[in-house]
Structures are given as C-alpha cells and as structure tokens.
XYZ file of C-alpha atoms in Angstrom:
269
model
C 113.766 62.990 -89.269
C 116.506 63.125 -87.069
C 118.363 59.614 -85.868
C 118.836 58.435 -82.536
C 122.837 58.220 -82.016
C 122.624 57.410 -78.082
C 120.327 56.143 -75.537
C 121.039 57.117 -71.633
C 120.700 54.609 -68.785
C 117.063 55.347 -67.343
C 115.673 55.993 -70.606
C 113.253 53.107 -70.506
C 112.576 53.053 -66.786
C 108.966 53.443 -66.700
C 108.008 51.572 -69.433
C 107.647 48.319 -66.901
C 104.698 47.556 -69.476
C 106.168 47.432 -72.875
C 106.281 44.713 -74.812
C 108.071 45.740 -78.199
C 110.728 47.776 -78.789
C 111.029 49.274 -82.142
C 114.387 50.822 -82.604
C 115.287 50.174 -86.344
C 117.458 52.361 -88.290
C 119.021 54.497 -85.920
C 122.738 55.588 -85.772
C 123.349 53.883 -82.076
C 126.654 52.761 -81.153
C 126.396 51.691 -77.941
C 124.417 51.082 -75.191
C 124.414 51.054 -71.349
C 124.500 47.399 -69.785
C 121.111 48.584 -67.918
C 118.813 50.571 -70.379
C 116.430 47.776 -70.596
C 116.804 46.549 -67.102
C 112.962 47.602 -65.982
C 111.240 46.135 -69.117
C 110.596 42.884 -67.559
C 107.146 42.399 -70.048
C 109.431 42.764 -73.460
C 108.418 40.770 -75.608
C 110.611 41.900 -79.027
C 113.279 44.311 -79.149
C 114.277 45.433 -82.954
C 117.829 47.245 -83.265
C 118.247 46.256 -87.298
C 120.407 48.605 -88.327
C 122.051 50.562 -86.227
C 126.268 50.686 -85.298
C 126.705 48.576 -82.691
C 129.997 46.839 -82.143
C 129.582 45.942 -79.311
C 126.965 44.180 -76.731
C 127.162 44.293 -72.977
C 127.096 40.422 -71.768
C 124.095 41.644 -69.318
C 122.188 43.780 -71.916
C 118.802 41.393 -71.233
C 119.218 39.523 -68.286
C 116.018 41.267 -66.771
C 114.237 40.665 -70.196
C 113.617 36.863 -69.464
C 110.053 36.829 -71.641
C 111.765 37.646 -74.955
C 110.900 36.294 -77.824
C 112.008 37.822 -80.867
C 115.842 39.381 -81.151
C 116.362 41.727 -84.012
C 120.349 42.560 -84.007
C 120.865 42.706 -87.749
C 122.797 45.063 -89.766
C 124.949 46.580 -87.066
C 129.071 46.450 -86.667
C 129.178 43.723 -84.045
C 132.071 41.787 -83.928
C 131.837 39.696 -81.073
C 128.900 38.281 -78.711
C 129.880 37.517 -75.004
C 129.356 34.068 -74.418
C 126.409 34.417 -71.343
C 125.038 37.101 -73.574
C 121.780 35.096 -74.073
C 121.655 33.318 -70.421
C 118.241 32.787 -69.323
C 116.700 33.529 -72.398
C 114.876 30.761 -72.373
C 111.576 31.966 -74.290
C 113.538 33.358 -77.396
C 111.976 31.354 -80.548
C 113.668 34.281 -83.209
C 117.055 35.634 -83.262
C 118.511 37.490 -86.249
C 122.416 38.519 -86.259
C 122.750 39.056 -89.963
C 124.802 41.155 -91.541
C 127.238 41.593 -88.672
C 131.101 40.932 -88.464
C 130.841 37.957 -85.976
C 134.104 35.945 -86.516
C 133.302 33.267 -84.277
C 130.993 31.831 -81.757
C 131.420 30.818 -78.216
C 130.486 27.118 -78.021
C 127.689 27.783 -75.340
C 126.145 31.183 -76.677
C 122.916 29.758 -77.855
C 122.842 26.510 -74.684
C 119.606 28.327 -73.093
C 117.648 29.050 -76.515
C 116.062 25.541 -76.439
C 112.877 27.201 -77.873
C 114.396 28.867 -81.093
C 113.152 27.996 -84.529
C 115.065 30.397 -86.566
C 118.435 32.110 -86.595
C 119.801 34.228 -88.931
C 123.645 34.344 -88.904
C 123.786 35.654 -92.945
C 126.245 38.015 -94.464
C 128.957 37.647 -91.202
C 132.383 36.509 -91.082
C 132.367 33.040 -89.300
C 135.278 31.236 -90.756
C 134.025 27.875 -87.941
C 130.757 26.310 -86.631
C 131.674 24.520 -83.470
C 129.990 21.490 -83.764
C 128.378 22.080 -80.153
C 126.849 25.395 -80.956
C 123.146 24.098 -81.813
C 123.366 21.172 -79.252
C 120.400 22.718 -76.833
C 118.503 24.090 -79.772
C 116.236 20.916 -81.272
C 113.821 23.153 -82.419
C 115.342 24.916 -84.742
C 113.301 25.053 -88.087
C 115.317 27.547 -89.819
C 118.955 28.182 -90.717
C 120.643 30.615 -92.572
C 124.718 30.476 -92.795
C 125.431 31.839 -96.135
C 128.437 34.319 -96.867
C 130.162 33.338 -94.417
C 133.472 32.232 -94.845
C 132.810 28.769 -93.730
C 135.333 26.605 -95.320
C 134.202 23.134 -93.859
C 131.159 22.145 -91.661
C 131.965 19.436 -88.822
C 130.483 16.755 -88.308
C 128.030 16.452 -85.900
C 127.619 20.549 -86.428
C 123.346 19.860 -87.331
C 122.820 16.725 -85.452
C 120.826 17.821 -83.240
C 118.382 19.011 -85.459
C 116.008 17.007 -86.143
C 113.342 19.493 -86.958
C 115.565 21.470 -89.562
C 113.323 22.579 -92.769
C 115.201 24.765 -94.078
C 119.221 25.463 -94.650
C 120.923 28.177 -96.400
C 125.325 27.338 -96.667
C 125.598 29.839 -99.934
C 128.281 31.808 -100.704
C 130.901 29.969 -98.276
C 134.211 28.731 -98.851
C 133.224 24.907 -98.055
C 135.082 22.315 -99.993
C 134.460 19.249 -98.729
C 131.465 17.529 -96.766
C 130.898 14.605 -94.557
C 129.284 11.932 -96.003
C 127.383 12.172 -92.846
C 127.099 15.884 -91.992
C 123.000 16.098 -92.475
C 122.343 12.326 -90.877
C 119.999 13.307 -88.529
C 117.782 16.504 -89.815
C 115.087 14.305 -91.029
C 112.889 16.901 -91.945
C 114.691 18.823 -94.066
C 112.854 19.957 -97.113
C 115.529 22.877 -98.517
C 119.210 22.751 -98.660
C 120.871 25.556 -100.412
C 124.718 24.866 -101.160
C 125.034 27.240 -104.210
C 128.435 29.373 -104.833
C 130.978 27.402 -102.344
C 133.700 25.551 -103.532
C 132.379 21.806 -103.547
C 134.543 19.363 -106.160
C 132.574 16.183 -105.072
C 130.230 14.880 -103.207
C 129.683 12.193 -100.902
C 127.388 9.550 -102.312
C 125.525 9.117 -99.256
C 125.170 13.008 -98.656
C 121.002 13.104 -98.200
C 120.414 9.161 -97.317
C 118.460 10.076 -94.447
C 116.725 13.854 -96.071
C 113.712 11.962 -97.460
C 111.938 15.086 -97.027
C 113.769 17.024 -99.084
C 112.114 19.299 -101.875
C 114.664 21.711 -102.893
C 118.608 21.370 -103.627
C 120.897 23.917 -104.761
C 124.165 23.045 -105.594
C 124.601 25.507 -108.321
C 128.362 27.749 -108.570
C 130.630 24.858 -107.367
C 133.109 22.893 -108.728
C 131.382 19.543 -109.055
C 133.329 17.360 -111.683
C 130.716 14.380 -110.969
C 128.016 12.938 -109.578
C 127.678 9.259 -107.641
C 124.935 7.601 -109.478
C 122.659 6.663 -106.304
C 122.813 10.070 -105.464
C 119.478 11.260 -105.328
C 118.386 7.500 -104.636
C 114.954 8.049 -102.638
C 114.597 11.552 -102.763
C 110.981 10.973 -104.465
C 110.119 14.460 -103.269
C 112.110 16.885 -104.528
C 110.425 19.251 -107.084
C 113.947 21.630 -107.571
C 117.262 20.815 -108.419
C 120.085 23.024 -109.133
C 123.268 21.673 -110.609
C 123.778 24.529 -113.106
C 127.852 26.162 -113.447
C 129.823 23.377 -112.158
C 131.931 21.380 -114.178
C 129.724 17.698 -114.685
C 130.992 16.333 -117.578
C 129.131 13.068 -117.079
C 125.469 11.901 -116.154
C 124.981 8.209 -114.972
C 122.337 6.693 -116.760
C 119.721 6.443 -113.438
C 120.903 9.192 -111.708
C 117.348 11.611 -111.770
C 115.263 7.757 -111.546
C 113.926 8.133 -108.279
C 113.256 11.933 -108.554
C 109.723 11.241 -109.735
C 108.198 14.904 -108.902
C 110.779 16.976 -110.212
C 109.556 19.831 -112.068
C 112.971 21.961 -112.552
C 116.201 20.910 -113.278
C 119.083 23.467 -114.026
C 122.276 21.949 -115.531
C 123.229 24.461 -118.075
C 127.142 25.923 -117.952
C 128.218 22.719 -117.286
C 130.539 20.844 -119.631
C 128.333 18.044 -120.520
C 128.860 15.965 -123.870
C-alpha cells in the first residue's frame, strides 16, 4: 500500500478522543509543531520507523496523558531539551536506532514515572551523569552500540530499581569501581563487545541481585579473585573471548547457582 510521506497541521483535529496513534512504517520526515495539539486523551503514539530528523520542542505539550513513546528507527539527530516537559505520565520511551549524539542534561527531568528507555543502536559518545537523576523508576536500560567510551560516575545512581542493563557494543574502557553502587536490584548487566582490560574488584559489591553477567568480547587480561564474592545468585556468566590467562583458585566459590559459564577463546593454561 502506499506510505504516508507527510501529515498536514489539522489532520488530527477531531480526534479529541483517541487514545493510540499507530503510525509505524511510514516515509514521514517531518511534522508540524501542532498536528497532535487536540489529542489531549493520547495515550501512545507509535512513529517506529519513519525519517524523522527532526522533532519540534512542542510536538506533545497538549499530550500530557502519554504513556508510551515509540520514536525508533527514524534519522533524528537531536532532541530539544523541553521536548518531553510535562510529560509526566510517560512510563515507555523508545529512541532506538536513531543518530542522537548527545543528550541535554534535563531532557528526561519530568519522566519521573518511566521504567524503560531504549536509547540502542545511536551515536551517544557521553551520558551526563545527571540525565537519569528524576527517573528512580527506571527498570529497564538499554545503551548498547553506542559509542560510549566511559560511563561517569554517579551516571545510574539514582537507580535504585534498575533490573536490567544493556552497555554492549560500546567503546568503554575503563569503569568505576563504584559506577553500579546504588542499583540494588539489578539482576542483568550486559557488558559484552566494549573494550574493558580490567576490572575493578569491587565492581558488583552492592548487585546482590544479580543473575546474569556478560562480559564476553573485551579485553580482560584478569580477574580480582573476590570478584564475584556474594553474588550467590547468578545463574549466567559470560567471560568467553577476552584474554584471561589466569583463574584464582576461589574465584566462582560463592557463585553457588550458576548453571552456565562461558570462558572459551580465552588464553587459559
């Protein structure tokens, strides 16, 4: 069938009831600053994979009751700081597979009901260490290829009811010893194909919770040997290609529930 390449201001108008807006897989490239002024119900608005490189900073200030924000797989490079002002019932926002390069310390400061934000497959080269400070509900995060190349610290602090956290395919090389100190319920940390030599023994001291670690693809030479000390619930670990040589004697001790362990292409004696 035939794509939608533009939308005209008024197109929505009398739709004052709507409360999902399904435009997925269009060829849009931009749209007016008011074409959703009227929908004052909308609930989720989908625009996955369209061309848009650019938002208007006021494209939902009428649309104060959304709650899911589907803006992946378009061209967009940058998002206007007061873009998401007042947005205060937003629990999902997806920006995958975009170009973002960076993000304005205050873009997500209303969002204090999010749970899960996809930022995958951009270009973000920096997290400001602010950027999830009003956002402590945040379950789910996913960061990888990116071209993150270090994570400050105090970037996660504030969240404390992290699950879930995807860093893949960066260009991180080093990490704080205490970069994940407070997201106490974190159960999966993916760190796979970055650029990680060592690691800090006291990485996960306070991730009791975690289940699953991937730190497969790096460049890990070694391993502290109270590393995993009290992790007791992690079922997953992924060590495979790095370059451990080495395995302290007690390392795995305290990992009493693990059920799979990848350390082949490693250069172990």
């Amino acid at each position: 069938g035939s794509k939608i390449s533009s939308i005209e201001a008024g197109y929505f108008d009398d739709l004052t009831s709507l409360k999902e807006l399904n435009l997925y897989h269009n060829q849009i490239s931009s749209l007016p600053e008011n074409v959703f002024e009227h929908l004052k119900e909308l609930k989720e608005i989908i625009l996955i994979g369209n061309q848009l490189k650019s938002l208007p900073a006021q494209l939902f200030k009428n649309n104060r009751k959304l709650v899911k924000i589907s803006l992946g797989y378009n061209r967009i490079e940058e998002i206007h700081s007061n873009f998401f002002a007042g947005l205060t019932e937003v629990e999902v926002l997806g920006l995958d597979g975009n170009q973002i390069l960076n993000l304005p310390t205050t873009l997500f400061k209303d969002l204090t009901k999010l749970r899960r934000i996809n930022l995958w497959r951009n270009n973000l080269k920096v997290l400001s260490k602010e950027i999830f400070e009003f956002n402590k509900k945040i379950e789910k995060v996913w960061l990888s290829e990116n071209q993150l190349e270090k994570i400050e610290v105090g970037s996660f602090d504030d969240l404390t009811s992290l699950k879930l956290l995807h860093l893949g395919r960066n260009l991180i090389s080093t990490l704080s010893e205490n970069v994940f100190e407070h997201t106490y319920e974190l159960k999966e940390i993916y760190l796979t194909d970055n650029q990680l030599k060592s690691l800090p023994a006291q990485l996960f001291k306070s991730n009791r919770k975690l289940v699953e670690i991937r730190l497969s693809q790096n460049q890990i030479e070694e391993i502290p040997s109270n590393f995993f000390a009290g992790l007791t619930e992690v079922e997953e670990l992924w060590l495979n290609n790095n370059k451990i040589s080495h395995l302290p004697t007690n390392l795995f001790k305290d990992l009493t529930k693990l059920r799979d362990i990848r350390l082949n292409r490693n250069i172990l004696k």
